[in-house]
Amino acid sequence: MAPALAPGAAVIVVGAGVVGIAAALQLRLAGFEVTLLDRGEPAMETSYGNAGAFAVSDVIPLAEPGVLRKVPGWMLDPLGPLALRWRYLPTLAPWLLRFLAASRPRRVAELTQALAALLGRVNDDYAALIAQAGLGHLWRRHGNLTLYRSREEFDAAAPAWEAKRRHGVRWQALDREALVGEEGVVGEEWRYAVKVPAWSHVDDPYVFSRGLFDVFLREGGRFVRDEALATVTEAGRVAGVETAGNGRLRADAVVIACGVWSDRFVKQHKYRVPLESERGYHVNLPKAGVALRHFIQCASESFVILPMANGGLRLAGTVELAHRDAPPDWRRAHILLDKARRIVGDFSTEDMTVWMGNRPSLPDTLPIIGPAPQPGLWFATGHGHLGLTLAATTGALLRDMLQGRPPALDMQPYRLSRF
């Protein structure tokens, strides 16, 4: 474990997405002098357009057993739930090989246990931050519904649900009558569902993330809008960050939390981290006119419907593996409209917008949380589709480690050196 920082020590957090914001806030509340550094406005990159979920039941990694036989389909169907742009295959190949290695049954069992350890404390970690920030009015604790068309489709998913139950996820199966009782607008096509009561969501992920940022400033945190060029090393340890406009910013510790853009610092220190973009799309429908109570997931087509304020909807999901700078394929956003209509009926597309973001993905689905071999350098990256979900927990774990307190769970699975 890295040596503790003294009370009041200076920490720079690079990256003002929701993970960086939550980490900066947790560290500031613990008494550190914290500077949050980003080249853009807070929460305006990937955190702006996520699906708004605290996905506490997502304990099974993306690399499930049997995933190898699915790869050809990913390459042939550009609009499928998980698509791979074949022209980027040469650069994605190392990540894919590690992804396939992570799908071995024994490894999946280990990864599921590690994800469950993180996700099992999400609501408690967030509750304190949300109370501190006064954001309780945005936090909807109504659970979620995962929909299935038939008994056969539900039965096929049952082993995964039972695995989740063994890892502490409480859920209940619903037939058509019970589903209508929970969410009456769901179309006749959907006959079964699973409800996870502990699942929750926020009305607007951007507003929520900015709310955390605002309380960080209110508590005495500092934000610097500038580009971080490289970390600065003095006497064998990282002692600050070199920026494009403000020169050298000094600190006792530097936390890298800039998502898929963390690769700059990975390469600087010659670490081997297979970080790639897990690109996600959304359609925002502020005037949809559909009042939903629950966050809805469509199991067979891997997309979600987020109920937003005043009858608005956000349709999000699917995974596209491609370089972060590849042009968006907006068909992947627009195809969600017809999928959603089959669930909730017709809705208004007035003032509709589409969006694409680069989620920082590691092949084993686990984030990196903790110190680097280089003293003074810490990482909080690679959260994939669980960035919003794990932001408060990531910040709490970093806070404990920087204070020299043993975290409440084993941090070995999330270490940088596992690659």
Short mmCIF file of C-alpha atoms in Angstrom, two decimals, residues 95-357:
data_model
loop_
_atom_site.label_atom_id
_atom_site.label_comp_id
_atom_site.label_asym_id
_atom_site.label_seq_id
_atom_site.Cartn_x
_atom_site.Cartn_y
_atom_site.Cartn_z
CA TRP A 95 -7.68 -5.69 -26.53
CA LEU A 96 -9.86 -8.39 -28.10
CA LEU A 97 -7.37 -11.14 -27.27
CA ARG A 98 -7.39 -10.07 -23.62
CA PHE A 99 -11.19 -9.82 -23.76
CA LEU A 100 -11.42 -13.42 -24.95
CA ALA A 101 -8.97 -14.53 -22.26
CA ALA A 102 -11.20 -12.89 -19.65
CA SER A 103 -14.14 -15.03 -20.82
CA ARG A 104 -12.76 -18.27 -19.40
CA PRO A 105 -15.23 -19.58 -16.77
CA ARG A 106 -12.78 -19.44 -13.87
CA ARG A 107 -11.74 -15.89 -14.77
CA VAL A 108 -15.38 -14.80 -15.17
CA ALA A 109 -16.08 -16.09 -11.65
CA GLU A 110 -13.17 -14.02 -10.28
CA LEU A 111 -14.22 -10.91 -12.19
CA THR A 112 -17.85 -11.27 -11.10
CA GLN A 113 -16.77 -11.40 -7.48
CA ALA A 114 -14.61 -8.30 -7.92
CA LEU A 115 -17.40 -6.35 -9.66
CA ALA A 116 -19.91 -7.40 -7.01
CA ALA A 117 -17.59 -6.11 -4.28
CA LEU A 118 -17.59 -2.65 -5.88
CA LEU A 119 -21.26 -2.55 -6.86
CA GLY A 120 -22.45 -3.75 -3.48
CA ARG A 121 -21.45 -0.46 -1.85
CA VAL A 122 -22.51 1.98 -4.58
CA ASN A 123 -25.76 3.19 -3.00
CA ASP A 124 -24.15 3.77 0.40
CA ASP A 125 -21.21 5.68 -1.09
CA TYR A 126 -23.52 7.82 -3.20
CA ALA A 127 -26.00 8.52 -0.41
CA ALA A 128 -23.45 10.58 1.52
CA LEU A 129 -22.35 12.61 -1.53
CA ILE A 130 -25.91 13.19 -2.72
CA ALA A 131 -26.93 14.44 0.70
CA GLN A 132 -23.87 16.72 0.83
CA ALA A 133 -24.68 18.13 -2.62
CA GLY A 134 -28.44 18.44 -2.07
CA LEU A 135 -29.18 16.34 -5.16
CA GLY A 136 -31.71 13.98 -3.65
CA HIS A 137 -34.47 15.37 -5.88
CA LEU A 138 -32.63 13.95 -8.93
CA TRP A 139 -32.07 10.46 -7.50
CA ARG A 140 -34.90 8.09 -8.46
CA ARG A 141 -34.82 4.92 -6.34
CA HIS A 142 -37.63 3.05 -8.07
CA GLY A 143 -35.69 0.05 -9.32
CA ASN A 144 -35.46 -1.09 -12.92
CA LEU A 145 -37.26 -3.53 -15.21
CA THR A 146 -35.44 -5.87 -17.60
CA LEU A 147 -37.89 -7.00 -20.27
CA TYR A 148 -38.31 -10.36 -22.03
CA ARG A 149 -40.64 -11.28 -24.89
CA SER A 150 -41.27 -14.89 -23.90
CA ARG A 151 -40.79 -17.49 -21.23
CA GLU A 152 -38.06 -19.05 -23.37
CA GLU A 153 -36.16 -15.75 -23.50
CA PHE A 154 -36.49 -15.35 -19.74
CA ASP A 155 -35.41 -18.94 -19.08
CA ALA A 156 -32.29 -18.41 -21.22
CA ALA A 157 -31.32 -15.49 -18.97
CA ALA A 158 -32.15 -17.30 -15.71
CA PRO A 159 -28.64 -18.73 -15.07
CA ALA A 160 -27.16 -15.22 -15.22
CA TRP A 161 -29.80 -13.93 -12.82
CA GLU A 162 -29.12 -16.80 -10.43
CA ALA A 163 -25.41 -15.98 -10.58
CA LYS A 164 -26.26 -12.40 -9.69
CA ARG A 165 -28.37 -13.56 -6.76
CA ARG A 166 -25.42 -15.55 -5.42
CA HIS A 167 -23.43 -12.30 -5.45
CA GLY A 168 -25.95 -10.36 -3.42
CA VAL A 169 -28.23 -8.94 -6.12
CA ARG A 170 -31.86 -9.07 -5.03
CA TRP A 171 -34.39 -9.43 -7.85
CA GLN A 172 -37.87 -10.65 -8.53
CA ALA A 173 -39.42 -12.20 -11.65
CA LEU A 174 -42.62 -10.66 -13.03
CA ASP A 175 -45.22 -12.19 -15.32
CA ARG A 176 -47.27 -10.04 -17.70
CA GLU A 177 -49.87 -9.11 -15.10
CA ALA A 178 -47.26 -8.07 -12.53
CA LEU A 179 -45.29 -6.16 -15.21
CA VAL A 180 -48.36 -4.12 -16.17
CA GLY A 181 -48.92 -3.42 -12.50
CA GLU A 182 -45.40 -1.99 -12.24
CA GLU A 183 -45.30 -0.09 -15.54
CA GLY A 184 -48.61 -0.02 -17.37
CA VAL A 185 -47.36 1.47 -20.65
CA VAL A 186 -45.17 -1.49 -21.59
CA GLY A 187 -46.36 -3.00 -24.89
CA GLU A 188 -48.12 -6.34 -25.24
CA GLU A 189 -45.05 -7.89 -26.88
CA TRP A 190 -43.26 -8.03 -23.53
CA ARG A 191 -44.50 -10.91 -21.38
CA TYR A 192 -41.93 -11.23 -18.59
CA ALA A 193 -39.56 -8.99 -16.68
CA VAL A 194 -37.08 -8.94 -13.83
CA LYS A 195 -37.16 -6.12 -11.31
CA VAL A 196 -34.06 -5.11 -9.31
CA PRO A 197 -35.28 -2.90 -6.45
CA ALA A 198 -31.80 -1.58 -5.56
CA TRP A 199 -31.23 -0.19 -9.06
CA SER A 200 -31.68 3.58 -9.31
CA HIS A 201 -31.12 6.40 -11.76
CA VAL A 202 -30.82 10.18 -11.98
CA ASP A 203 -33.11 12.41 -14.05
CA ASP A 204 -30.28 14.08 -15.94
CA PRO A 205 -26.70 12.75 -15.68
CA TYR A 206 -25.15 16.05 -16.75
CA VAL A 207 -27.12 18.12 -14.22
CA PHE A 208 -26.27 15.54 -11.56
CA SER A 209 -22.55 15.57 -12.35
CA ARG A 210 -22.48 19.37 -12.40
CA GLY A 211 -24.21 19.35 -9.04
CA LEU A 212 -21.36 17.30 -7.59
CA PHE A 213 -18.89 19.68 -9.23
CA ASP A 214 -20.64 22.71 -7.73
CA VAL A 215 -20.42 21.31 -4.22
CA PHE A 216 -16.72 20.54 -4.82
CA LEU A 217 -16.18 24.25 -5.50
CA ARG A 218 -18.37 25.25 -2.58
CA GLU A 219 -16.26 23.09 -0.27
CA GLY A 220 -13.09 24.91 -1.34
CA GLY A 221 -11.96 22.83 -4.30
CA ARG A 222 -10.20 24.49 -7.23
CA PHE A 223 -10.91 23.97 -10.92
CA VAL A 224 -8.34 24.79 -13.61
CA ARG A 225 -9.41 24.62 -17.23
CA ASP A 226 -6.26 23.66 -19.07
CA GLU A 227 -4.76 20.71 -20.89
CA ALA A 228 -2.56 18.35 -18.90
CA LEU A 229 0.45 17.56 -21.07
CA ALA A 230 2.43 15.25 -18.80
CA THR A 231 3.14 14.47 -15.19
CA VAL A 232 6.25 15.99 -13.62
CA THR A 233 8.73 13.78 -11.79
CA GLU A 234 11.11 15.06 -9.13
CA ALA A 235 13.40 12.96 -6.94
CA GLY A 236 11.84 9.76 -8.26
CA ARG A 237 8.20 10.62 -7.60
CA VAL A 238 5.41 12.39 -9.44
CA ALA A 239 5.22 15.92 -8.08
CA GLY A 240 2.77 17.70 -10.36
CA VAL A 241 1.46 18.21 -13.87
CA GLU A 242 2.81 20.21 -16.80
CA THR A 243 -0.04 22.10 -18.46
CA ALA A 244 -0.41 23.88 -21.80
CA GLY A 245 -1.42 27.26 -20.40
CA ASN A 246 -0.58 27.41 -16.71
CA GLY A 247 2.85 25.84 -16.77
CA ARG A 248 3.73 23.49 -13.95
CA LEU A 249 1.14 22.76 -11.25
CA ARG A 250 2.72 21.17 -8.19
CA ALA A 251 1.13 18.52 -5.98
CA ASP A 252 1.92 15.77 -3.50
CA ALA A 253 -0.11 13.30 -5.56
CA VAL A 254 -1.68 13.19 -9.03
CA VAL A 255 -4.80 11.15 -9.81
CA ILE A 256 -5.38 10.31 -13.49
CA ALA A 257 -9.14 10.11 -14.04
CA CYS A 258 -9.57 11.26 -17.64
CA GLY A 259 -11.25 8.20 -19.07
CA VAL A 260 -10.09 6.98 -22.45
CA TRP A 261 -7.71 9.95 -22.63
CA SER A 262 -5.75 8.49 -19.69
CA ASP A 263 -3.61 6.67 -22.26
CA ARG A 264 -1.34 9.73 -22.52
CA PHE A 265 -0.11 9.15 -18.97
CA VAL A 266 -0.07 5.38 -19.34
CA LYS A 267 2.30 5.76 -22.29
CA GLN A 268 4.40 8.42 -20.57
CA HIS A 269 5.23 6.02 -17.77
CA LYS A 270 5.50 3.00 -20.09
CA TYR A 271 2.78 0.98 -18.39
CA ARG A 272 0.96 -1.79 -20.27
CA VAL A 273 -2.74 -0.98 -20.05
CA PRO A 274 -5.12 -2.15 -22.83
CA LEU A 275 -7.46 0.85 -22.71
CA GLU A 276 -9.86 1.22 -25.62
CA SER A 277 -13.06 3.09 -26.40
CA GLU A 278 -16.38 1.36 -25.73
CA ARG A 279 -18.45 3.82 -27.73
CA GLY A 280 -22.05 4.43 -26.73
CA TYR A 281 -24.87 6.37 -28.41
CA HIS A 282 -27.98 8.07 -27.12
CA VAL A 283 -31.12 9.77 -28.38
CA ASN A 284 -32.49 12.52 -26.16
CA LEU A 285 -36.24 13.17 -26.34
CA PRO A 286 -36.99 16.08 -23.98
CA LYS A 287 -40.64 16.31 -25.09
CA ALA A 288 -41.39 12.61 -25.54
CA GLY A 289 -44.55 12.89 -23.45
CA VAL A 290 -44.16 9.46 -21.84
CA ALA A 291 -44.26 9.22 -18.06
CA LEU A 292 -42.22 6.21 -16.92
CA ARG A 293 -41.62 5.23 -13.32
CA HIS A 294 -38.82 2.72 -13.85
CA PHE A 295 -35.55 2.59 -15.72
CA ILE A 296 -36.20 0.03 -18.49
CA GLN A 297 -33.74 -2.38 -20.08
CA CYS A 298 -34.39 -4.44 -23.19
CA ALA A 299 -32.39 -7.61 -22.62
CA SER A 300 -32.40 -9.00 -26.14
CA GLU A 301 -31.32 -5.78 -27.87
CA SER A 302 -29.03 -4.29 -25.22
CA PHE A 303 -30.48 -0.83 -24.94
CA VAL A 304 -32.17 1.14 -22.18
CA ILE A 305 -34.85 3.76 -21.70
CA LEU A 306 -34.11 6.40 -19.09
CA PRO A 307 -37.12 8.36 -17.81
CA MET A 308 -36.14 12.00 -17.53
CA ALA A 309 -37.92 14.97 -15.98
CA ASN A 310 -41.27 16.19 -17.33
CA GLY A 311 -42.01 13.14 -19.49
CA GLY A 312 -38.71 13.18 -21.35
CA LEU A 313 -36.86 10.03 -22.39
CA ARG A 314 -33.28 9.11 -23.16
CA LEU A 315 -32.65 6.03 -25.30
CA ALA A 316 -29.15 4.73 -24.83
CA GLY A 317 -26.96 1.71 -25.04
CA THR A 318 -25.34 -0.72 -27.41
CA VAL A 319 -21.57 -1.02 -27.62
CA GLU A 320 -19.38 -0.13 -30.59
CA LEU A 321 -15.71 -1.05 -30.54
CA ALA A 322 -13.74 1.41 -32.65
CA HIS A 323 -11.04 4.02 -32.26
CA ARG A 324 -12.14 6.97 -30.16
CA ASP A 325 -11.57 9.34 -33.11
CA ALA A 326 -13.56 7.26 -35.61
CA PRO A 327 -16.53 9.14 -37.09
CA PRO A 328 -19.87 8.36 -35.41
CA ASP A 329 -22.30 5.98 -37.06
CA TRP A 330 -25.53 7.85 -36.29
CA ARG A 331 -27.60 4.93 -37.52
CA ARG A 332 -26.79 3.32 -34.17
CA ALA A 333 -28.63 6.15 -32.43
CA HIS A 334 -31.62 6.44 -34.77
CA ILE A 335 -32.34 2.71 -34.73
CA LEU A 336 -33.19 3.05 -31.02
CA LEU A 337 -36.34 5.03 -31.88
CA ASP A 338 -38.20 2.10 -33.42
CA LYS A 339 -36.95 -0.25 -30.71
CA ALA A 340 -38.29 2.05 -27.99
CA ARG A 341 -41.69 2.48 -29.68
CA ARG A 342 -42.20 -1.27 -29.47
CA ILE A 343 -41.88 -0.96 -25.69
CA VAL A 344 -43.56 2.31 -24.68
CA GLY A 345 -45.67 3.16 -27.73
CA ASP A 346 -45.47 6.36 -29.73
CA PHE A 347 -43.76 9.52 -28.48
CA SER A 348 -42.82 12.96 -29.71
CA THR A 349 -39.41 13.53 -31.30
CA GLU A 350 -39.65 17.33 -31.00
CA ASP A 351 -36.26 18.85 -30.13
CA MET A 352 -34.63 15.41 -30.44
CA THR A 353 -30.83 15.27 -30.26
CA VAL A 354 -28.32 12.45 -30.76
CA TRP A 355 -24.95 11.95 -29.09
CA MET A 356 -21.97 9.60 -29.02
CA GLY A 357 -19.40 9.20 -26.25
#
